[in-house]
Coordinates of N, CA and C in Angstrom, one line a residue:
X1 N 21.4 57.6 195.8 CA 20.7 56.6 195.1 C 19.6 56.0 195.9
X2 N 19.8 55.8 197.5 CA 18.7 55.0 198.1 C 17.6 55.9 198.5
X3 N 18.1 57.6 198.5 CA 17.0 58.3 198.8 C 16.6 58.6 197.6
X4 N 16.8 58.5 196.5 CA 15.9 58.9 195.1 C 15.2 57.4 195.0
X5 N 15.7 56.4 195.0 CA 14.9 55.3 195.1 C 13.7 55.2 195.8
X6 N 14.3 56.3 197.1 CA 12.7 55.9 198.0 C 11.6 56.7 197.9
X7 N 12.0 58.0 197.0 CA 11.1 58.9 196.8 C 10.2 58.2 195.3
X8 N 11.2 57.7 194.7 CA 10.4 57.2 193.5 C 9.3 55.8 194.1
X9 N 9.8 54.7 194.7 CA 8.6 54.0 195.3 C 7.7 54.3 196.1
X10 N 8.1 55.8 196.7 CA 7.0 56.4 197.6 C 5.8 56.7 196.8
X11 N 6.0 57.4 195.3 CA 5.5 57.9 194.1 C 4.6 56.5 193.4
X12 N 5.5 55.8 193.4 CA 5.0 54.7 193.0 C 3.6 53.7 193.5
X13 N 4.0 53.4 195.4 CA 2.7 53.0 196.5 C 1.8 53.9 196.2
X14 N 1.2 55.2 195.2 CA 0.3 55.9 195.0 C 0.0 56.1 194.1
X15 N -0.6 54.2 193.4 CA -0.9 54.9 191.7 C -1.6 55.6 190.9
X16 N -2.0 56.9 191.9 CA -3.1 57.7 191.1 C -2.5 59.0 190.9
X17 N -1.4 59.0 191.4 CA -0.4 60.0 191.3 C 0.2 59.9 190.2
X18 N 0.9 58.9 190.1 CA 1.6 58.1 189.2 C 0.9 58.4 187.7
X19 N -0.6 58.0 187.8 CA -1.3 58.0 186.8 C -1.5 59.1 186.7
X20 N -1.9 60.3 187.0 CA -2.2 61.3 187.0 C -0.8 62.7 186.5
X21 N 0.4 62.3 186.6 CA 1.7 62.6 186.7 C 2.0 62.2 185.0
X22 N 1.6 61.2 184.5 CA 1.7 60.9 183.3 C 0.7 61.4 181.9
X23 N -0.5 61.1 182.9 CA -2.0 61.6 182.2 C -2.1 63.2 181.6
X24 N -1.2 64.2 182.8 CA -1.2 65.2 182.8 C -0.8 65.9 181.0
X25 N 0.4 65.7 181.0 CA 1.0 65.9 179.6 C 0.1 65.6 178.2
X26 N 0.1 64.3 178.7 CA -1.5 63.9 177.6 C -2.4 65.2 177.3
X27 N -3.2 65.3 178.4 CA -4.4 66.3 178.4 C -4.0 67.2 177.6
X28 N -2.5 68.1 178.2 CA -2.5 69.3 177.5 C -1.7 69.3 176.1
X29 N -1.4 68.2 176.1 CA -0.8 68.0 174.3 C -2.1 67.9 173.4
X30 N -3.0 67.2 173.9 CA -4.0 67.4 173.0 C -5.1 68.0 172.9
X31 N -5.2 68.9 174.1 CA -6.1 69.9 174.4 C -5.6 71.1 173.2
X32 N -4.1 71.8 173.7 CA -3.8 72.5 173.0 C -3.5 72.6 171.5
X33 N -3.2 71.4 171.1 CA -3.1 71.1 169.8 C -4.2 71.0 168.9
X34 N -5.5 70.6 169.8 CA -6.3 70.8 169.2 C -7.3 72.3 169.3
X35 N -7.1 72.9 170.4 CA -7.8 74.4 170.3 C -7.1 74.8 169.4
X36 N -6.1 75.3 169.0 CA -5.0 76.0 168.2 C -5.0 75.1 166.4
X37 N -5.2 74.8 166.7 CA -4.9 73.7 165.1 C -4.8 74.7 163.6
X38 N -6.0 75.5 163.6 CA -6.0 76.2 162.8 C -5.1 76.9 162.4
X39 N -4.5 77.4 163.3 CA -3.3 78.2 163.1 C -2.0 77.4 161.7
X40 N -2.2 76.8 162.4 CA -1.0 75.7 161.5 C -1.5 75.7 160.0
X41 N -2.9 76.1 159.6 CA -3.4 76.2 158.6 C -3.0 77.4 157.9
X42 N -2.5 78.2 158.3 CA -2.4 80.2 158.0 C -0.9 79.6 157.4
X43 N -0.9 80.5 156.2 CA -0.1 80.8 155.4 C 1.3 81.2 155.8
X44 N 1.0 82.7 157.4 CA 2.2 83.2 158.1 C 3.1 82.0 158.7
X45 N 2.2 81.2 159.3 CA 2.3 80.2 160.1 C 3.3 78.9 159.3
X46 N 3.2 78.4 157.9 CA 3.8 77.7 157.2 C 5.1 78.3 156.9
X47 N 4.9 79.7 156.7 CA 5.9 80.3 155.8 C 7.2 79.9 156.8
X48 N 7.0 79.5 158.0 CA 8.2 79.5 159.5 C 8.5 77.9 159.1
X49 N 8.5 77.4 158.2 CA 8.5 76.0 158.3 C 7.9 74.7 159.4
X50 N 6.7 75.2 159.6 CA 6.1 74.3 160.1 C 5.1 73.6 159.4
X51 N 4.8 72.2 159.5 CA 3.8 70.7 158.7 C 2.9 71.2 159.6
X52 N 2.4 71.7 160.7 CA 1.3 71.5 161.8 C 2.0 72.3 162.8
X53 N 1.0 72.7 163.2 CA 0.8 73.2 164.7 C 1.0 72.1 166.3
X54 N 0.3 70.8 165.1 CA 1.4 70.0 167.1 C 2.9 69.8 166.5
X55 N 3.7 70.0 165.5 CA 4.7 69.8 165.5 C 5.7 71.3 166.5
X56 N 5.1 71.9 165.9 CA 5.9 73.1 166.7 C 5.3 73.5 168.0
X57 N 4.2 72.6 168.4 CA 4.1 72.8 169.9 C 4.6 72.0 170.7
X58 N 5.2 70.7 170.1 CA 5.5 69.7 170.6 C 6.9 70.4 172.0
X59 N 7.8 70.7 171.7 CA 8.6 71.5 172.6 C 7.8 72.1 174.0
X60 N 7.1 73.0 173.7 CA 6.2 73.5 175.0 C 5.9 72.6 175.7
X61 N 5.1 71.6 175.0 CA 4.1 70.6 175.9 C 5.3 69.9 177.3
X62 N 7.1 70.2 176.4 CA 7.4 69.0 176.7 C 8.0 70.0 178.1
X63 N 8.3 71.3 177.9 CA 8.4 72.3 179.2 C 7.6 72.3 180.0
X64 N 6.6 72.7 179.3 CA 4.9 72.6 180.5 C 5.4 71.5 181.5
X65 N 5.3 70.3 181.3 CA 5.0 69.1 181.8 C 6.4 68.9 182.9
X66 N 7.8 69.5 182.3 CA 8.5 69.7 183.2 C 8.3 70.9 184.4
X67 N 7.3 72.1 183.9 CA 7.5 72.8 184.6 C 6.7 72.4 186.0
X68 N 5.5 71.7 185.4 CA 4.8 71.3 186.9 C 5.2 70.1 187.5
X69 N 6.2 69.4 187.2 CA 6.8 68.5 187.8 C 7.5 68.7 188.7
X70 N 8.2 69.9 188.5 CA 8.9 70.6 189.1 C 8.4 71.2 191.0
X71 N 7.2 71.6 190.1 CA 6.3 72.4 191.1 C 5.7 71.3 192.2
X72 N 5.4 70.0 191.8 CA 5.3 68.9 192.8 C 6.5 68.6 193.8
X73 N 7.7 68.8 193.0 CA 9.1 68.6 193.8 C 9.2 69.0 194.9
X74 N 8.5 70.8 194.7 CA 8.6 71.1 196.4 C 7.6 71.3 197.5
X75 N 6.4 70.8 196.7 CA 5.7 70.0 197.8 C 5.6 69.2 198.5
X76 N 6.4 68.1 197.7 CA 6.6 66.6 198.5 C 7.9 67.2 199.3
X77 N 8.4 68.0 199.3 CA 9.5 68.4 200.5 C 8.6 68.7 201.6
X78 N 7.6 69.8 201.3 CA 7.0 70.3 202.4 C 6.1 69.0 203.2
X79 N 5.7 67.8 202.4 CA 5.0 66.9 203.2 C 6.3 66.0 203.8
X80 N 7.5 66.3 203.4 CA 8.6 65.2 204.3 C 8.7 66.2 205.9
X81 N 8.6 67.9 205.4 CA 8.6 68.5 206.4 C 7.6 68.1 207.6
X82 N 6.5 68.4 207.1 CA 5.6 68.0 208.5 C 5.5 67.0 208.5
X83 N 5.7 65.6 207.7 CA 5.8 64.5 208.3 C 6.8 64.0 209.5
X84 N 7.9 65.1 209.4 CA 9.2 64.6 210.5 C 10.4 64.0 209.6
X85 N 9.8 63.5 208.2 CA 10.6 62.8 207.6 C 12.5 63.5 207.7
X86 N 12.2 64.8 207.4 CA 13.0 65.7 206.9 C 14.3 66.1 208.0
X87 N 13.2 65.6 209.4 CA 14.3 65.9 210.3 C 15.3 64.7 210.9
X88 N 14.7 63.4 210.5 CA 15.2 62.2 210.7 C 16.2 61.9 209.8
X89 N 15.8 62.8 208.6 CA 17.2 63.0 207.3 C 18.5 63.5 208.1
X90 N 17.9 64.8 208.5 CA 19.2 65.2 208.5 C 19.9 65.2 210.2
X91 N 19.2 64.0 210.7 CA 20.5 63.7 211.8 C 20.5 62.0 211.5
X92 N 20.8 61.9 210.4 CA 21.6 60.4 210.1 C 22.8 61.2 209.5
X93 N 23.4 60.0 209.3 CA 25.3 59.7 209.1 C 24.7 60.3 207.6
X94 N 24.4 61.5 207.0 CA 24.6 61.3 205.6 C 24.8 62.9 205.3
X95 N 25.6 63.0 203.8 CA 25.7 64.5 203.9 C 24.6 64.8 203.5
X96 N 24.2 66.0 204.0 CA 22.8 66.8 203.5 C 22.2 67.2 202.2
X97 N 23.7 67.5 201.2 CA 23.6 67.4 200.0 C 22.8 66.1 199.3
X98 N 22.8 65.3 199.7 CA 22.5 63.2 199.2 C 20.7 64.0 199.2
X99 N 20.2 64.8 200.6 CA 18.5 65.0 200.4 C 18.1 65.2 199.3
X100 N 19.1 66.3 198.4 CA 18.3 67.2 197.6 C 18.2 66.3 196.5
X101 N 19.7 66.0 196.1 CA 20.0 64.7 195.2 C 19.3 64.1 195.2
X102 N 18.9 62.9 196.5 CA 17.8 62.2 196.1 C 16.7 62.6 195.1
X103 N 16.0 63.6 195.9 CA 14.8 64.6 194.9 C 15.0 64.3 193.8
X104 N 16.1 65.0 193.2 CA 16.2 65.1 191.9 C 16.4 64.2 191.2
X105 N 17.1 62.8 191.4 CA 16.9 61.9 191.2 C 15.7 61.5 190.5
X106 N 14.5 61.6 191.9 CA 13.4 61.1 191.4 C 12.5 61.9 190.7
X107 N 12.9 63.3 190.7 CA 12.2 64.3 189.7 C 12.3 64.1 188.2
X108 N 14.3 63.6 188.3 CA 14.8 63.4 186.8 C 14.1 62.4 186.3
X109 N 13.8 61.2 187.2 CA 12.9 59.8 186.5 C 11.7 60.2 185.9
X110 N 10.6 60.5 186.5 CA 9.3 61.2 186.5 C 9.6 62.0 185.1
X111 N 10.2 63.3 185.1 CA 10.4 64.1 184.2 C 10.8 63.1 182.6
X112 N 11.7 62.5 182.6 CA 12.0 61.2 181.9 C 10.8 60.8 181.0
X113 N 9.9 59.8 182.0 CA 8.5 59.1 181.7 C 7.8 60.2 181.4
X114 N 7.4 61.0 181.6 CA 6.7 62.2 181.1 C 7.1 62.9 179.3
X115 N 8.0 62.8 179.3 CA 9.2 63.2 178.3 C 8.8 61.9 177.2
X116 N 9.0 61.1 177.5 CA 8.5 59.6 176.4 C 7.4 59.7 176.2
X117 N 6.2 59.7 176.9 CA 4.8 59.4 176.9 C 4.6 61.0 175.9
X118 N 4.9 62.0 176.1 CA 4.1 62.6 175.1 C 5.1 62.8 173.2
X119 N 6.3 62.6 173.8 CA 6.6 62.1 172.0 C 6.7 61.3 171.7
X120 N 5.9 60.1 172.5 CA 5.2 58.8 171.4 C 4.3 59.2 171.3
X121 N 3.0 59.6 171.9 CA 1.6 60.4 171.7 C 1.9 61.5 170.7
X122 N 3.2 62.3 170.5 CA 3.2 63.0 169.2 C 3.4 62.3 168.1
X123 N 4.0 61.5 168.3 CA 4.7 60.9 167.1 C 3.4 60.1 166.4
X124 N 2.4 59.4 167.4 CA 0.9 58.3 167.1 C 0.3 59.5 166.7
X125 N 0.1 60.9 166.6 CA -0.7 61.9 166.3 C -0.2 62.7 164.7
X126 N 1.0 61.7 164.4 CA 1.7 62.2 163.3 C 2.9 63.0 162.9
X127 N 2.9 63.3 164.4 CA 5.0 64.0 164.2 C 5.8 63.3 163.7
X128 N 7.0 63.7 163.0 CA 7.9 63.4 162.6 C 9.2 64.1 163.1
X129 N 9.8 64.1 163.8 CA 10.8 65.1 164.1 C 12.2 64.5 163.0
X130 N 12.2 66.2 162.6 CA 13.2 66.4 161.6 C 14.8 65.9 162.0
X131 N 14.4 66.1 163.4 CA 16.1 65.7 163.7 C 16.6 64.2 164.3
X132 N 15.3 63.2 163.8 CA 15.5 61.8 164.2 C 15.7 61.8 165.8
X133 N 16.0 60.4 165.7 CA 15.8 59.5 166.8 C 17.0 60.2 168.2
X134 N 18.1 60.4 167.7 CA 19.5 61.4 168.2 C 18.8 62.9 168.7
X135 N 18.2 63.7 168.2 CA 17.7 64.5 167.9 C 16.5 64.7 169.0
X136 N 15.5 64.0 168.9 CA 14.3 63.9 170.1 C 15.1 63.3 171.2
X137 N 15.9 62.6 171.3 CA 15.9 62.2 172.7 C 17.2 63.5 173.4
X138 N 17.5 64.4 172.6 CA 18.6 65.4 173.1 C 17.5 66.5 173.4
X139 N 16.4 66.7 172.8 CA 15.2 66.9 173.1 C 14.8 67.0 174.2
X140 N 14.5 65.8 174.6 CA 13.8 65.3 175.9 C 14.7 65.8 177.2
X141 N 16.2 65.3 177.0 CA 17.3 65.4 178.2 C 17.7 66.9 178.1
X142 N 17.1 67.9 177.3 CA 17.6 69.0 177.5 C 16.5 69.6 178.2
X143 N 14.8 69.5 177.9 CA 14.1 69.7 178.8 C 14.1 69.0 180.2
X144 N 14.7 68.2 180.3 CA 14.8 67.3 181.6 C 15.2 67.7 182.6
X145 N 16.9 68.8 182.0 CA 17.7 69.2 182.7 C 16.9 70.6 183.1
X146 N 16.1 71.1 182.2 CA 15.6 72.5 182.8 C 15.0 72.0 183.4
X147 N 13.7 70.7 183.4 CA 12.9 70.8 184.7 C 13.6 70.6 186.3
X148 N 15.0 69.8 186.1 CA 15.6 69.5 187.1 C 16.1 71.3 187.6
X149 N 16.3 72.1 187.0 CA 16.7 73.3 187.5 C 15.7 74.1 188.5
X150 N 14.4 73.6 187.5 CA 13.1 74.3 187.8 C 13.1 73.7 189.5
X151 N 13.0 72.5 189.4 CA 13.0 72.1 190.8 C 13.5 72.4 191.9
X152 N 14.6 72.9 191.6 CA 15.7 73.1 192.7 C 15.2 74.4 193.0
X153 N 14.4 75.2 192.3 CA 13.8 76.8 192.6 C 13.0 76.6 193.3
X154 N 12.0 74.9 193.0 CA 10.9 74.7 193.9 C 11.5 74.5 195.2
X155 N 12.1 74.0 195.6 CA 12.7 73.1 196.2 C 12.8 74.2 198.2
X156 N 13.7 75.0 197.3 CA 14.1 75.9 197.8 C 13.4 77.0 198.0
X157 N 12.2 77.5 197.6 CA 10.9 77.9 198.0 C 10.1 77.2 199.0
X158 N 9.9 75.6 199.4 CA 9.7 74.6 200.0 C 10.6 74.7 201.0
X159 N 12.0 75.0 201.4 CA 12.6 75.1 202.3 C 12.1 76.2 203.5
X160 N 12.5 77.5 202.7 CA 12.5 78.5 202.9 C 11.6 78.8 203.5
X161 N 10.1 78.7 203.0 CA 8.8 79.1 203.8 C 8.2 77.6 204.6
X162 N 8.6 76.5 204.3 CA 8.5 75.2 205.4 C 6.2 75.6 205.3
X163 N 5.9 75.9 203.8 CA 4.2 75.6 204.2 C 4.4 75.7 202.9
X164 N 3.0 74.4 202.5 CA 2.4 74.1 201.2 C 1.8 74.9 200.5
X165 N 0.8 75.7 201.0 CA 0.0 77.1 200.5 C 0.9 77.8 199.9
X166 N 2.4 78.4 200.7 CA 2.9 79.4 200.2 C 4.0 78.8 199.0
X167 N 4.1 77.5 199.2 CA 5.1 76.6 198.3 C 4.3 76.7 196.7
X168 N 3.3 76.3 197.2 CA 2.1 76.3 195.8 C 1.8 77.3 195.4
X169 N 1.6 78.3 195.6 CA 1.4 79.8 195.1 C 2.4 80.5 194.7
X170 N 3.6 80.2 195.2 CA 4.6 80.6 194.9 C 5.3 80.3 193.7
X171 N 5.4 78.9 193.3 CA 5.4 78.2 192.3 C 4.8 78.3 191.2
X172 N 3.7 78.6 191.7 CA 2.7 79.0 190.2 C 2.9 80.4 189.6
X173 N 2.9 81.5 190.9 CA 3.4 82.7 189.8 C 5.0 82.5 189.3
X174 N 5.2 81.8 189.4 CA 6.7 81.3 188.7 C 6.6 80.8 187.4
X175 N 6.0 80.0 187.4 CA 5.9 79.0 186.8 C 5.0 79.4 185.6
X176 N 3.8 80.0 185.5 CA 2.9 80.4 184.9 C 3.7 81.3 183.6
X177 N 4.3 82.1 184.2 CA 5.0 83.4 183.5 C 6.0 82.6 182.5
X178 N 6.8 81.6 183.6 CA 8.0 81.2 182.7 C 7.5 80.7 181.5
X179 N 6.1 80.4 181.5 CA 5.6 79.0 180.2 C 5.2 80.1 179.2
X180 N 4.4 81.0 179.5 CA 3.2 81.8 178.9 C 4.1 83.2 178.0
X181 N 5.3 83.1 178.8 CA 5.9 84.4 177.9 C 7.3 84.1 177.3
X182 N 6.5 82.9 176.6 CA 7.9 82.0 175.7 C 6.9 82.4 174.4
X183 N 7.6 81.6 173.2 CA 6.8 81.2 172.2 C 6.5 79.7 172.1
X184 N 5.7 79.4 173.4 CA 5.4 78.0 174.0 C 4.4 77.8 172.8
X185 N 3.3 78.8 172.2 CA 2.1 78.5 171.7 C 1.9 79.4 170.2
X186 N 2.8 80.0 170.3 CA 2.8 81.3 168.8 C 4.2 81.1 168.4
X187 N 4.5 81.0 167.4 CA 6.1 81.1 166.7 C 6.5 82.8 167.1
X188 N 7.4 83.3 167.6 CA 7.8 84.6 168.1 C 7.9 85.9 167.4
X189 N 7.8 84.9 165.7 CA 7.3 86.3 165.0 C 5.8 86.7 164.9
X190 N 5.2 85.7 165.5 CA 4.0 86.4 165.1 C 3.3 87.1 166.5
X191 N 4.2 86.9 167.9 CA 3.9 87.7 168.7 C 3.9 89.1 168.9
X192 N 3.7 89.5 169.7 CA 3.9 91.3 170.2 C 5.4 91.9 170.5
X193 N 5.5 92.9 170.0 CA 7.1 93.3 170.0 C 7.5 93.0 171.4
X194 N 6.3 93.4 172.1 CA 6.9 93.8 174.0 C 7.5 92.3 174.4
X195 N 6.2 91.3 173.9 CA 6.4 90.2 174.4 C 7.5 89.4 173.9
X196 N 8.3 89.6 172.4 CA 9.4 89.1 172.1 C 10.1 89.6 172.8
X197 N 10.3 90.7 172.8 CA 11.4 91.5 174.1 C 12.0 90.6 175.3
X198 N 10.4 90.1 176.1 CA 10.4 89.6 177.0 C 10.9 88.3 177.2
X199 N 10.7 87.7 175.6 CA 11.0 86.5 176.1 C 12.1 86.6 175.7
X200 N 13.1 87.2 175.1 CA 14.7 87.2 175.5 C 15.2 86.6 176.9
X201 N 14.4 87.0 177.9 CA 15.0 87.0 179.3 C 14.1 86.1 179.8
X202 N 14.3 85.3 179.4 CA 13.0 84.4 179.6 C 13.6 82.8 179.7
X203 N 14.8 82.4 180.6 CA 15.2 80.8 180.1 C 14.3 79.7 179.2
X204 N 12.8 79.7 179.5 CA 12.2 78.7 179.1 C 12.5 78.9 178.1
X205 N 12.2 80.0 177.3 CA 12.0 80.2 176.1 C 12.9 79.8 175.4
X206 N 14.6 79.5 175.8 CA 15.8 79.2 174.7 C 15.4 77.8 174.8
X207 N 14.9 77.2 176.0 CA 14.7 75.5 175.9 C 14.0 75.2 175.0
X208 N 12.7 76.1 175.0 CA 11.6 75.8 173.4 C 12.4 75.9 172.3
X209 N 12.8 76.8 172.1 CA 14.0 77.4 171.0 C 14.6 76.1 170.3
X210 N 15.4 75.5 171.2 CA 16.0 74.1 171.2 C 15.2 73.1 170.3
X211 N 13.9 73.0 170.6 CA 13.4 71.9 170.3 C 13.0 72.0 169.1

C-alpha cells in the first residue's frame, strides 16, 4: 500500500501527466466515434442490435485506454531503474513481491479514473447502457483487471531488457495487434473470415465481448 501510494503521488507531483493520462481516452472516444459514425447508420450494422456506433464502441475505447496504461507501467519501472530507485527497493526489509504490487496498485487507480471519465463522456454523448448502473461498473472492473494483466506483460518486458526504447517498442507491437484484431471497431460479423479467426485467440477481444 505505501509503495502504490508513492507511485500514485509521484503521478500525481506531475500534473500534465495526470492530465494527459485522462485526456487521452477522451481524444480517442471521440475521435473514433466520430470518424466511424456512419456506420451505425447501415442497416447490417442495426440489424446486430446497436442504437449507435459510440454505443458499441464504447467497450474498445474502454480497452484502448487500458491497454496504454499498461504500456506506461513499464516505463515508469524502467525510470525507477536508472534512477537507482529500484535498487534501494530491493535491499530494504521488504518482500520483492510488495514492488510489483505497488505498481499495480497504482496502475489499478489510474486504470479506474480513466474507466469513469470516458463512461460519463459516453453517457453526456448519449449512451445508455442496457445493463444499468451494476452492469457498467462490472464493465469497467473487468477491463481494469485486463489492463492490470496487460501490465504485468509490461512490466516484465521493463525488467527483462532494463531500457526504455526497447520497453516502448516492445509494448507497442503488443499492444497495437491486441486492440486492432478484436472487434474493437467493426461488430465481428461484419469483419473478414481470417480476421474473426484471429480474434478467437485474441484475449482482448473476449473483454470487448463482455461489454
Amino acid at each position: 500500500l505505501a509503495l502504490g501510494a508513492r507511485n500514485i503521488l509521484r503521478n500525481v507531483r506531475t500534473p500534465m501527466l495526470v492530465f494527459m493520462s485522462l485526456l487521452q481516452p477522451v481524444i480517442w472516444l471521440v475521435l473514433f466515434s466520430q470518424i466511424f459514425r456512419g456506420l451505425g447508420d447501415t442497416e447490417a450494422f442495426r440489424r446486430l442490435g446497436y442504437d449507435s456506433y459510440l454505443e458499441f464502441l464504447l467497450p474498445g475505447m474502454l480497452v484502448l485506454s487500458m491497454l496504454f496504461t499498461a504500456l506506461q507501467s513499464g516505463m515508469a519501472t524502467v525510470t525507477d531503474i536508472d534512477s537507482g530507485m529500484m535498487d534501494k527497493l530491493l535491499i530494504s526489509p521488504i518482500r520483492r513481491t510488495s514492488i510489483l504490487i505497488g505498481r499495480v496498485i497504482a496502475d489499478a487507480a489510474t486504470m479506474l479514473a480513466q474507466g469513469a471519465v470516458i463512461v460519463v463522456l459516453a453517457v453526456l454523448m448519449g449512451v445508455r447502457p442496457e445493463s444499468g448502473l451494476p452492469g457498467t461498473l462490472a464493465m469497467i472492473a473487468y477491463a481494469t483487471l485486463f489492463g492490470i494483466l496487460w501490465a504485468s506483460v509490461s512490466n516484465l518486458i521493463a525488467l527483462r531488457t532494463r531500457n526504455s526504447e526497447m520497453t516502448m517498442v516492445t509494448g507497442v507491437l503488443l499492444t497495437l495487434p491486441a486492440l486492432f484484431l478484436t472487434s474493437a471497431f467493426f461488430p465481428e460479423p461484419l469483419l473478414p473470415s481470417w480476421l474473426q479467426a484471429v480474434a478467437t485467440a485474441n484475449p482482448a477481444a473476449y473483454v470487448i465481448g463482455t461489454g
